[in-house]
Tab-separated table of C-alpha atoms in Angstrom:
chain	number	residue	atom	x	y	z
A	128	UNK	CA	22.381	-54.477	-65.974
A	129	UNK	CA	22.510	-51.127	-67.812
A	130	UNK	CA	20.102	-48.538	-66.103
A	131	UNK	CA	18.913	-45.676	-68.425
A	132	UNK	CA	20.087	-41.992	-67.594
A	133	UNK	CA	17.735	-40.051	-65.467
A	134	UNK	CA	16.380	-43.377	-63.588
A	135	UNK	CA	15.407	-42.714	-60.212
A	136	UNK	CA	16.828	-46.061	-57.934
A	137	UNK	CA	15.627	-46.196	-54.121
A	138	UNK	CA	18.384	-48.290	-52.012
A	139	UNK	CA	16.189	-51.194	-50.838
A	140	UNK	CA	17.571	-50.503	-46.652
A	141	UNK	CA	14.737	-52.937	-45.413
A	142	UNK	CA	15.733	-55.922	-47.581
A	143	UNK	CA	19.557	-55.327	-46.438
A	144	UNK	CA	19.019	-55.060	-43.089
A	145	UNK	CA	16.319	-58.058	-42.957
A	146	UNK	CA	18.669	-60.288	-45.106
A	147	UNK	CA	19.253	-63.505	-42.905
A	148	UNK	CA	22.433	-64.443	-44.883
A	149	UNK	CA	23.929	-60.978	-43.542
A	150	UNK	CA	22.190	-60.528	-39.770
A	151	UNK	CA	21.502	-63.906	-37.469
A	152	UNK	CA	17.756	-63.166	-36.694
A	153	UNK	CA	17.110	-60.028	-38.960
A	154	UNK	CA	13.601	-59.681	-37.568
A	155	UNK	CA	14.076	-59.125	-34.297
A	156	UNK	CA	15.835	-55.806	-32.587
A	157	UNK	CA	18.967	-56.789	-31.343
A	158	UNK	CA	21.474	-54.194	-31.045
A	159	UNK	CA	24.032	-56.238	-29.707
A	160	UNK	CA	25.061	-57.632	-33.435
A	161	UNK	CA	26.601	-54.216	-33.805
A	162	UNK	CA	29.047	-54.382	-30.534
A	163	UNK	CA	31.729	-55.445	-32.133
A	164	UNK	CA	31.822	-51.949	-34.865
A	165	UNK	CA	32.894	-49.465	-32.869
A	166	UNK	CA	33.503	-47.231	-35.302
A	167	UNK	CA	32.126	-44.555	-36.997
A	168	UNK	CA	29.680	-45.096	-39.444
A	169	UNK	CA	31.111	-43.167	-41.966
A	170	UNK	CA	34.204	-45.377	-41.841
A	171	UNK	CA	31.749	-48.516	-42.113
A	172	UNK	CA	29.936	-46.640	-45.123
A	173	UNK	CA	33.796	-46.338	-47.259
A	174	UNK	CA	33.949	-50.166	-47.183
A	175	UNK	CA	34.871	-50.934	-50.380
A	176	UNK	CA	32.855	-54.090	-50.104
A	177	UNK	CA	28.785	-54.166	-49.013
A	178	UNK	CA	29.684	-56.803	-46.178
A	179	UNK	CA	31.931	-54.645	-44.705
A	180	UNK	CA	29.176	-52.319	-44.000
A	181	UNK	CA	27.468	-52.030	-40.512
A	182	UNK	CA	24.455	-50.669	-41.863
A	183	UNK	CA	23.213	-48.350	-45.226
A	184	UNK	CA	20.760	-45.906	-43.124
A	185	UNK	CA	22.781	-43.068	-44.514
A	186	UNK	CA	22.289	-44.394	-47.968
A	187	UNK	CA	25.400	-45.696	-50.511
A	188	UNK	CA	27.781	-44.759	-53.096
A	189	UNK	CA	27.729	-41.283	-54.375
A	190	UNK	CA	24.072	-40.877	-52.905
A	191	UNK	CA	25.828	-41.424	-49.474
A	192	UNK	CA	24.520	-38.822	-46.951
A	193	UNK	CA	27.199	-35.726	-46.780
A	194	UNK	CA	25.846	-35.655	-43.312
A	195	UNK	CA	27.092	-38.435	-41.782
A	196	UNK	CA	29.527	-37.203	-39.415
A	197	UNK	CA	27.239	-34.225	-38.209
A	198	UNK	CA	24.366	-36.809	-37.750
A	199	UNK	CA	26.101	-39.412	-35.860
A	200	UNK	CA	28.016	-36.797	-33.573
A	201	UNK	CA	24.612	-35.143	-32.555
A	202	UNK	CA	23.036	-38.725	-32.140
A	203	UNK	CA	25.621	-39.738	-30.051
A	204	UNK	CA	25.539	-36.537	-27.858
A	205	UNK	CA	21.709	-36.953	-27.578
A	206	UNK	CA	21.475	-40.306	-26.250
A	207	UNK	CA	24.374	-39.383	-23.825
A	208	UNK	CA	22.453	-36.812	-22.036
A	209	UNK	CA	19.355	-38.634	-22.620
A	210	UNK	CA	20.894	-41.292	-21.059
A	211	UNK	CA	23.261	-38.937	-18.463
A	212	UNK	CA	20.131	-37.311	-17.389
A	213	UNK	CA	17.376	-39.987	-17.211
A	214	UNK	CA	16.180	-42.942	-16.170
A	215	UNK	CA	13.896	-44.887	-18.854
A	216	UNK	CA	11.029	-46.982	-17.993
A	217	UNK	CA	8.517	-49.001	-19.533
A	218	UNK	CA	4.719	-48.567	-18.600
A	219	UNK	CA	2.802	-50.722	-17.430
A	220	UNK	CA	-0.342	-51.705	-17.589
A	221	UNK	CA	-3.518	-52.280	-14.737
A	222	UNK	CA	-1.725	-55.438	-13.340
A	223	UNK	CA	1.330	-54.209	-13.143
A	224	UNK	CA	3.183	-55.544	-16.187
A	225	UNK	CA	5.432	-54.103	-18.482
A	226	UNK	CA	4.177	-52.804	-21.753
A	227	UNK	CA	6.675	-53.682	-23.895
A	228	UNK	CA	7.861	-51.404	-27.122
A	229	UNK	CA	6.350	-52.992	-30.358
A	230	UNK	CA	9.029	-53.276	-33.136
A	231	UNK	CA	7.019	-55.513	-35.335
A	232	UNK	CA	6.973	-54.137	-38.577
A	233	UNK	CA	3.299	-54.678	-39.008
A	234	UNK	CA	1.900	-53.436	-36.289
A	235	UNK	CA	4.725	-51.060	-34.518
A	236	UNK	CA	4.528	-48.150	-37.249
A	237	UNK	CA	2.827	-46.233	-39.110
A	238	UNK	CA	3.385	-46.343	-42.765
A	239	UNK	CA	4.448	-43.550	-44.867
A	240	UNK	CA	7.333	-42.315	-47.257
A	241	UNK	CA	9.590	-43.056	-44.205
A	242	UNK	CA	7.682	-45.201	-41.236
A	243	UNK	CA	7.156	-43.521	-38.187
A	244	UNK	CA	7.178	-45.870	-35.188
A	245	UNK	CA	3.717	-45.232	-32.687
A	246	UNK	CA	4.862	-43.148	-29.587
A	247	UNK	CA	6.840	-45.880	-26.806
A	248	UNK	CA	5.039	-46.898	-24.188
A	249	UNK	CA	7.849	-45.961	-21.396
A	250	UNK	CA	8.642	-42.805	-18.958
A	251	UNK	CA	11.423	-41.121	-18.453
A	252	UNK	CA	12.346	-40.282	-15.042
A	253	UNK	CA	15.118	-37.660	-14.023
A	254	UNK	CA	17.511	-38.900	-12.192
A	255	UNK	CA	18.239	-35.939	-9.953
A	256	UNK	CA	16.358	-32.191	-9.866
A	257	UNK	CA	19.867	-30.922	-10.129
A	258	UNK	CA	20.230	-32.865	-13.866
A	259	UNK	CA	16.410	-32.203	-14.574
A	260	UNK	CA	17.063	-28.060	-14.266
A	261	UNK	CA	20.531	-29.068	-16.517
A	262	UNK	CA	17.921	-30.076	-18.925
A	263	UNK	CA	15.628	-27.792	-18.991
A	264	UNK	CA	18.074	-24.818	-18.456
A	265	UNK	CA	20.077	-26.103	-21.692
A	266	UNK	CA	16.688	-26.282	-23.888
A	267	UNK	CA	15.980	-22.682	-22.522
A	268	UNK	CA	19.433	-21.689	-23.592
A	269	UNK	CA	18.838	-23.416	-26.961
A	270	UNK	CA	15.726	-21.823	-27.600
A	271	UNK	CA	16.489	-17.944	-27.304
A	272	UNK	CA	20.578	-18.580	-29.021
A	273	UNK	CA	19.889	-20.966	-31.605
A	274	UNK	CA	15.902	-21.750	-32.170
A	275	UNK	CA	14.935	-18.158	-31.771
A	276	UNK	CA	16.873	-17.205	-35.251
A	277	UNK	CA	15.005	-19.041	-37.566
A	278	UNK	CA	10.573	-18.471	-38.213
């Protein structure tokens, strides 16, 4: 297919990650069909085929995000203190039941250039005043070093 110069093409991300000939059950979230890549997603992304990819969130080809590495490092770091630091719960409701997190597509976000999911439904607890005052000593810290220099 020849595409004209100056065409604007948007990688379709939701067909290729809800394509059942690539992911067993593309509609539900199921995190374990990723356990066995355990590396970097920048190595995934330099497949040189498309199945050898564990996911395009950071786009393709030349329009490939430049920062992947930066991105996955501070993910990674994130959910480790996240993680490190608390313990997360879901809420539940008048009878005592858990109120699960909707993923559904339909009803779980809300539509826009890039969906937004609603706010979860769950708490997170500290697991320890000592890793709580971590926290909030670290955002402090954050705040007047890094935060501070920018309006």
């Amino acid at each position: 297919m020849k595409i004209p110069r100056g065409s604007t093409m948007i990688l379709n991300i939701w067909g290729i990650h809800h394509d059942p000939d690539r992911y067993q059950y593309p509609e539900l979230f199921m995190p374990s069909r990723f356990q066995n890549q355990t590396l970097p997603a920048s190595t995934y992304a330099n497949s040189h085929t498309p199945h050898g990819r564990d996911h395009f969130a950071y786009g393709a080809g030349r329009r490939l995000c430049p920062g992947i590495h930066l991105s996955e490092r501070i993910l990674f770091v994130f959910v480790s203190k996240l993680l490190w630091a608390c313990t997360i719960e879901y809420n539940r409701d008048t009878d005592g039941n858990c109120m699960p997190v909707d993923v559904d597509p339909r009803t779980g976000y809300i539509d826009g250039a890039i969906n937004e999911c609603h706010p979860f439904a769950v708490t997170f607890i500290p697991r320890s005043t000592w890793r709580r005052n971590v926290v909030f000593a670290s955002a402090a810290q954050a705040e007047t070093t890094v935060f501070n220099n920018y309006d």
